[in-house]
Amino acid sequence: MAVKSVIEAVREAIREEMARDPKVFVMGEDVGIRGGVFLATQGLAEEFGNDRIIDAPLAEASIMGIALGAAFRGMRPIPEVQFSDFVWPSINQLIGEAARSCYGTHGALQVPMVIRMPYGGGIRGGLFHSQNVETHFFHTPGLKVVAPSTPYDAKGLLKSAIRDNNPVVFLEHKKTYRLVRGEVPDDEYTLPLGKADIKRTGSTITVVSYGLTLHYCLEAAEELASEGVDVEVVDLRTLTPLDTETILESVKKTGKLAVVHEDNITGGVGAEIAALAAGQAFEYLDGPVVRICGPDVPTMPFAQTLEDAYMPSPDKIADGLRKLAAY
Amino acid sequence: MAVKSVIEAVREAIREEMARDPKVFVMGEDVGIRGGVFLATQGLAEEFGNDRIIDAPLAEASIMGIALGAAFRGMRPIPEVQFSDFVWPSINQLIGEAARSCYGTHGALQVPMVIRMPYGGGIRGGLFHSQNVETHFFHTPGLKVVAPSTPYDAKGLLKSAIRDNNPVVFLEHKKTYRLVRGEVPDDEYTLPLGKADIKRTGSTITVVSYGLTLHYCLEAAEELASEGVDVEVVDLRTLTPLDTETILESVKKTGKLAVVHEDNITGGVGAEIAALAAGQAFEYLDGPVVRICGPDVPTMPFAQTLEDAYMPSPDKIADGLRKLAAY
Amino acid sequence: MPRKRTTTTQAADANGARAKSRLPKGLKNADLVDYYTRLIQVRSIDERIWALNRQGKVPIAASAQGHEAAQLGSLLAAEKDGDCFLFPYYRDLALKVAAGLTPAQTMMSFMGKAGDPYSNGRQFPLQGADLPNKIIQISNVVAAGLTQAVGYALGCRMAGEKTVVLVYFGDGATSQGETHEAMNFASIHKLPVIFICENNRYAISTPKTSQMAIEEFSDRASSYGFPGITVDGMDLVSCYEATREAITHARSQGPVLLEMLVERFMSHTTDDDDRRYRPEGEVERARERDPVVTLARTLIDEKILTQKQVDAIAAAALKATDEATDIADASSPPDESGLHDMVYSP
Amino acid sequence: MPRKRTTTTQAADANGARAKSRLPKGLKNADLVDYYTRLIQVRSIDERIWALNRQGKVPIAASAQGHEAAQLGSLLAAEKDGDCFLFPYYRDLALKVAAGLTPAQTMMSFMGKAGDPYSNGRQFPLQGADLPNKIIQISNVVAAGLTQAVGYALGCRMAGEKTVVLVYFGDGATSQGETHEAMNFASIHKLPVIFICENNRYAISTPKTSQMAIEEFSDRASSYGFPGITVDGMDLVSCYEATREAITHARSQGPVLLEMLVERFMSHTTDDDDRRYRPEGEVERARERDPVVTLARTLIDEKILTQKQVDAIAAAALKATDEATDIADASSPPDESGLHDMVYSP
Ligand SMILES: Cc1ncc(C[n+]2csc(CCOP(=O)(O)OP(=O)(O)O)c2C)c(N)n1
Ligand SMILES: Cc1ncc(C[n+]2csc(CCOP(=O)(O)OP(=O)(O)O)c2C)c(N)n1
Ligand SMILES: [Mg+2]
Ligand SMILES: [Mg+2]
């Protein structure tokens, strides 16, 4: 096993799947000779040629629509959205078309397509390079949504996503790209979509999170451990399918639930997790469901002060958990 | 007072506001001589001319972007999206741009714009003429979101929306257009955005809903009343700003909460209401929060059988409430 | 293939009345009879579903009446070629039916019955996909199919195939940004795509003058560096020949824009009433160039069929429509237990 | 205004080395000196922020180096006209600064400090709006400003004003669907909008050949029925004159497409490294036509300024940049208590 960064894990997954299956191809802005602005496809144009690593015109709707059309023909496209903030022009092809192609043709069409996009903030990206977009996909039946937090998960889940016959939105938190490093097996492996991962077991509070803030939750859990509070940290890994079983089991065990994400609180993924607990683990709840999430402010100011004020942090999370523990 | 339909109320509100303020104008597909496909603007081109009732090219992104630009210049545009299903191509201008123009310029720009769109199903519209899109706007800080259920509310809220200095997504459930009729005062009136309305007071269960399903909730409440269960029905009227106070007060009074909407259940508005109660009225809850919502199926099949299977109905709601009452 | 538009002689002298099909190049008489048989069948179904809508049995329909020569002319060219794939739009009833559906399948689709070949009752009639007949139209969102068609062509090329993709849309669709994006991408990659605009000068009520500031949409092709052609879309042979040429060009050199000037005989859909916005007499005048009538006349004038034979074909079509209506009417809607099927593919 | 492109003599004989500005029509010497003063100030700031990025004080910057003649030439025309409104894009640093910001305001924006005139530290540098200087650019989503600019022009017309709107974008932006939609709407309504494409032949790393299949983007104007012009964007006077003409045309007849051929001297942004994808020597060759150097040479050759005066202007600019840097560096970031302000307008 070697220690790798998230971006390296992503690149390896793409590379291996392209080598494995000639139907897999990448299309996006600057993915070719430039290797993508985050270098997720660095070296792949040289290895696989410009016909399989396609530098697209600057037009997201067509990147998505063309990928979708190629998927209809049996290809396995991996369109890249350069920043999740720029997915909007393409959203009709994604939410309106790709998500419903199988359902709307009663299964005649499959959409084996992985839509990769760097998302999230904390990198001084300001309003238009920091966005959390997961809720829009989470709320769209027909899409699968993956949001890994570690290199190991990123690689294993991306490989599964590429082999899946459905449109998978694959969300890579851009702050984790180089910051988060971890062991990645040398041998081939995949991880199933739809399975959450308990990244830390505990008995008094369940914290559910994903992506960057998962790491902040682990830090907060450490802090609380030193205060004698034993926190269980559930990493969703995939938002759709949502692993309700793991979440509910953990909540039933601990009796207390906190949900943490960077995305705006109102109507976010955290609301669904809270609603799930309030609906299906009501008898087990020993305290209010706490959400420690991004405020309802358009994501996310450029100035360091404002960005810090926006972002959930280990301290803010620890504060919230402390209060919940004391309830 | 005269009895009017929802579509008549909408038309009157537009007409009165256009007469009151020359800066108000309408732009959309077929809004002119055709009067819109639902006739919301019937007769207005004749009255106000084609410069204020503008037949746009078939291109939603530009309808939204051009309206936004005109709003920057101080106009008060009312862009119409012919069916909410077709809002996607314009969503960057709405979620990415309009919602953040004020925040991103620290208040230098205002966006006094009302985006009207017929939404929702139950009219044999099939996958592409039935969509519930409210969650996407509900989850976007910077937008206001209105979803009236009656002619009275529609008129009063639309007039307020037009006078508001923020982008307001105004959702008109297309099945209510002609089906729902009610008294509308002859005299000028407005209704404040951000205030829910208790459409039926009760003491044992709180049901929160909006739009078409609000009426189904009232029907179900009647049915339960005959069984001795006293249901309070809260009509949200505006989703953003959300009237958390009215919701929480009602839940604290009844101790039981059900949320009903037609939109897909996972990550829908109902999740937020449930999370709100689980977070801020936890001590008052006497039972699990129940959600009676559209299933996680791409909205919504064409065949009558499948559409019925999808749609919440008075019966399905009554069933859910009965179970909750018995808890 | 010329880079500038050509007008067919037909279009040039078509002042409405007494238009008449030229005799085709490269088509046999049998082809024409087959074409007429399908044309009359399609028309008969088209008229019937409108009536069934008024009876409450078909919730919604968009008629192809007036567009049939464009749709069947291009279809015929695709069939003759043998390696084409079609991305039609919602008005392509004639194309979709003539491409291989039975009248009963068609009627089941319009009534939202189980067994609807396009979506099994999930979508508007004839929306979805009919892969056996090489057709995909997953939605009726205007212009959404164009980039998909381009992507399909890209996929075919990657798979080493020579398939030419024909994608259809109306004049309204030309305004959408994605139409631009699709043509731009296709031109950069020289993909074998034929962009077929069925220009009836209306998008619901919105006239062409509110949709574009140019005379002919086909002129836009030059801004992508590929040929644009305008043909008389009321004339079968013009449409057939232009499409044949376009297929040859597309396969070897890349995209072609084919504008077919057609007439919408009916209201936009069964939900519309075009008397609100169309000048009086416009439809009546347009009907004088009815492609069904025109072809019948040609067949008789050229002594390919007798009047009696023509009548017999029409009678058979009507009978087939009657039977199909009964079959569809008697068949079951999809069972509600299927609501959750195929949200995801296995 | 001609409907077809014109090339300036400058562009025609510009083989890189020893290019030289022509003397302007309708500009006074004082204008040129003023222009040069602003140009050198802008360049000095532009270079400084790049250095500040390397020091960790400016998180991100897009340089205007190589685009200055296009940006300032058109700005000058707008200023002379007196009734123009601008929708620039993220590379228009030179335009935005020259339009009226102080060096200190500019530096505060780049460092994300309170008092940033565009967004008060909420957005990337110089994103947002600068209404006192008649500028709006609410986002750096490529091409999103085009329809907004068209809408602004519509709003002005409704308000009875004669304002001409200039909207700026790169060659990459030409691929976006909204660019088509904006030009189409403007042409239908004959709105006074000038579409200014600063064509540097790169969108980050993507060359123009992967962006469009035509030689000159201005050719696309004909598909909307309005004039398209290509000018040498390295030449101040060409840009000034073409924009002046375009303003006159736009106000009386509707939109104009103005393509300005420019060179990107720096990497896409401070986050990019163009050595990955640009041929060796390309930037060096382009720099031989540096608009700052060219204008200095003209001013001296034409004896409008002495070398000494030119040097003094440069020295003053440098000093202003130094001072501005210190002021911005010492000033406070926005207070975190303001996070929730102005999500909604009152
Ligand atoms: C994106 C989108 N916007 C609006 C509509 C509603 N709509 C359906 S058809 C139509 C007009 C289309 O006109 P055209 O493209 O000319 O085709 P035609 O019906 O004339 O054949 C409109 C506005 C839609 N289906 N999709
Ligand atoms: C919609 C959108 N997609 C992608 C990006 C990322 N991006 C920023 S600038 C750029 C290239 C723009 O190139 P061009 O329009 O030629 O302008 P230039 O930078 O060359 O001046 C890209 C892809 C973006 N900002 N917006
Ligand atoms: Mg049309
Ligand atoms: Mg460029």
PDB file of C-alpha atoms in Angstrom, chain B residues 25 27 51-52 54-57 59-62 65-66 68-70 72-73 75 89 92-93 97 99 101-110 140-144 165-166 240, chain D residues 87 118-120 122-123 127-129 131 136 138-139 141 144-145 147-148 150-152 154-156 158-159 161 178 181-182 184-185 188-189 338-346:
ATOM      1  CA  PHE B  25     -43.337  43.896 -17.640  1.00  0.00           C
ATOM      2  CA  MET B  27     -41.645  38.173 -20.888  1.00  0.00           C
ATOM      3  CA  ASP B  51     -43.296  46.189 -25.414  1.00  0.00           C
ATOM      4  CA  ARG B  52     -44.521  45.211 -21.972  1.00  0.00           C
ATOM      5  CA  ILE B  54     -42.933  40.346 -24.743  1.00  0.00           C
ATOM      6  CA  ASP B  55     -43.160  37.137 -26.750  1.00  0.00           C
ATOM      7  CA  ALA B  56     -39.701  35.712 -26.221  1.00  0.00           C
ATOM      8  CA  PRO B  57     -37.811  33.319 -28.447  1.00  0.00           C
ATOM      9  CA  ALA B  59     -34.880  29.962 -25.042  1.00  0.00           C
ATOM     10  CA  GLU B  60     -35.340  29.905 -21.303  1.00  0.00           C
ATOM     11  CA  ALA B  61     -31.792  30.829 -20.371  1.00  0.00           C
ATOM     12  CA  SER B  62     -32.122  34.098 -22.221  1.00  0.00           C
ATOM     13  CA  GLY B  65     -30.862  36.362 -18.140  1.00  0.00           C
ATOM     14  CA  ILE B  66     -32.530  39.175 -20.022  1.00  0.00           C
ATOM     15  CA  LEU B  68     -32.280  39.766 -14.786  1.00  0.00           C
ATOM     16  CA  GLY B  69     -30.402  42.383 -16.786  1.00  0.00           C
ATOM     17  CA  ALA B  70     -33.543  44.487 -17.060  1.00  0.00           C
ATOM     18  CA  PHE B  72     -30.497  45.534 -12.843  1.00  0.00           C
ATOM     19  CA  ARG B  73     -31.637  48.584 -14.785  1.00  0.00           C
ATOM     20  CA  MET B  75     -37.285  47.334 -14.287  1.00  0.00           C
ATOM     21  CA  PRO B  89     -32.004  25.547 -19.122  1.00  0.00           C
ATOM     22  CA  ASN B  92     -27.825  29.165 -13.973  1.00  0.00           C
ATOM     23  CA  GLN B  93     -29.321  32.615 -14.359  1.00  0.00           C
ATOM     24  CA  GLU B  97     -26.815  34.626 -10.854  1.00  0.00           C
ATOM     25  CA  ALA B  99     -30.048  34.630  -6.294  1.00  0.00           C
ATOM     26  CA  SER B 101     -26.604  39.354  -7.341  1.00  0.00           C
ATOM     27  CA  CYS B 102     -27.507  41.276  -4.229  1.00  0.00           C
ATOM     28  CA  TYR B 103     -25.219  39.298  -1.944  1.00  0.00           C
ATOM     29  CA  GLY B 104     -22.347  39.243  -4.412  1.00  0.00           C
ATOM     30  CA  THR B 105     -22.438  43.006  -4.889  1.00  0.00           C
ATOM     31  CA  HIS B 106     -23.026  43.658  -1.204  1.00  0.00           C
ATOM     32  CA  GLY B 107     -26.352  45.214  -1.968  1.00  0.00           C
ATOM     33  CA  ALA B 108     -25.360  47.374  -4.925  1.00  0.00           C
ATOM     34  CA  LEU B 109     -27.756  45.460  -7.151  1.00  0.00           C
ATOM     35  CA  GLN B 110     -31.341  44.517  -6.460  1.00  0.00           C
ATOM     36  CA  THR B 140     -31.147  28.452  -2.682  1.00  0.00           C
ATOM     37  CA  PRO B 141     -30.490  31.372  -0.326  1.00  0.00           C
ATOM     38  CA  GLY B 142     -31.199  34.642  -2.091  1.00  0.00           C
ATOM     39  CA  LEU B 143     -34.417  33.443  -3.689  1.00  0.00           C
ATOM     40  CA  LYS B 144     -37.856  33.762  -2.207  1.00  0.00           C
ATOM     41  CA  ASN B 165     -36.963  43.780  -4.350  1.00  0.00           C
ATOM     42  CA  ASN B 166     -35.729  40.210  -4.533  1.00  0.00           C
ATOM     43  CA  THR B 240     -38.938  30.987   1.614  1.00  0.00           C
TER      44      THR B 240
ATOM     45  CA  PHE D  87     -20.572  44.370 -18.834  1.00  0.00           C
ATOM     46  CA  TYR D 118     -17.025  45.453  -6.340  1.00  0.00           C
ATOM     47  CA  SER D 119     -18.281  43.079  -3.655  1.00  0.00           C
ATOM     48  CA  ASN D 120     -16.825  44.133  -0.336  1.00  0.00           C
ATOM     49  CA  ARG D 122     -17.303  38.543  -1.104  1.00  0.00           C
ATOM     50  CA  GLN D 123     -16.207  37.671  -4.585  1.00  0.00           C
ATOM     51  CA  GLN D 127     -16.279  40.680  -9.596  1.00  0.00           C
ATOM     52  CA  GLY D 128     -19.615  42.189  -8.688  1.00  0.00           C
ATOM     53  CA  ALA D 129     -20.574  45.694  -9.681  1.00  0.00           C
ATOM     54  CA  LEU D 131     -22.146  51.202 -10.567  1.00  0.00           C
ATOM     55  CA  ILE D 136     -21.732  45.213 -13.816  1.00  0.00           C
ATOM     56  CA  ILE D 138     -21.918  39.765 -11.153  1.00  0.00           C
ATOM     57  CA  SER D 139     -20.147  36.472 -11.717  1.00  0.00           C
ATOM     58  CA  VAL D 141     -19.434  32.091 -14.947  1.00  0.00           C
ATOM     59  CA  ALA D 144     -23.504  34.446 -18.125  1.00  0.00           C
ATOM     60  CA  GLY D 145     -23.165  38.201 -18.541  1.00  0.00           C
ATOM     61  CA  THR D 147     -27.961  37.887 -21.707  1.00  0.00           C
ATOM     62  CA  GLN D 148     -27.817  40.204 -18.703  1.00  0.00           C
ATOM     63  CA  VAL D 150     -28.929  42.441 -23.455  1.00  0.00           C
ATOM     64  CA  GLY D 151     -31.542  42.726 -20.723  1.00  0.00           C
ATOM     65  CA  TYR D 152     -29.899  45.838 -19.400  1.00  0.00           C
ATOM     66  CA  LEU D 154     -33.785  46.387 -23.010  1.00  0.00           C
ATOM     67  CA  GLY D 155     -34.354  48.031 -19.632  1.00  0.00           C
ATOM     68  CA  CYS D 156     -32.657  51.210 -20.810  1.00  0.00           C
ATOM     69  CA  MET D 158     -37.945  50.824 -21.767  1.00  0.00           C
ATOM     70  CA  ALA D 159     -36.804  53.692 -19.598  1.00  0.00           C
ATOM     71  CA  GLU D 161     -32.708  56.045 -22.630  1.00  0.00           C
ATOM     72  CA  GLU D 178     -26.239  31.676 -23.940  1.00  0.00           C
ATOM     73  CA  GLU D 181     -29.303  33.286 -27.180  1.00  0.00           C
ATOM     74  CA  ALA D 182     -28.054  36.749 -26.294  1.00  0.00           C
ATOM     75  CA  ASN D 184     -30.307  36.198 -31.200  1.00  0.00           C
ATOM     76  CA  PHE D 185     -32.524  38.180 -28.848  1.00  0.00           C
ATOM     77  CA  ILE D 188     -34.639  40.347 -33.037  1.00  0.00           C
ATOM     78  CA  HIS D 189     -35.208  43.432 -30.891  1.00  0.00           C
ATOM     79  CA  GLY D 338     -21.364  40.805   8.021  1.00  0.00           C
ATOM     80  CA  LEU D 339     -21.667  37.248   6.719  1.00  0.00           C
ATOM     81  CA  HIS D 340     -25.451  37.344   6.619  1.00  0.00           C
ATOM     82  CA  ASP D 341     -25.890  40.864   5.277  1.00  0.00           C
ATOM     83  CA  MET D 342     -27.619  41.392   1.979  1.00  0.00           C
ATOM     84  CA  VAL D 343     -28.628  37.823   1.243  1.00  0.00           C
ATOM     85  CA  TYR D 344     -31.861  39.663   0.584  1.00  0.00           C
ATOM     86  CA  SER D 345     -32.363  43.251  -0.369  1.00  0.00           C
ATOM     87  CA  PRO D 346     -34.605  45.172   2.028  1.00  0.00           C
TER      88      PRO D 346
END
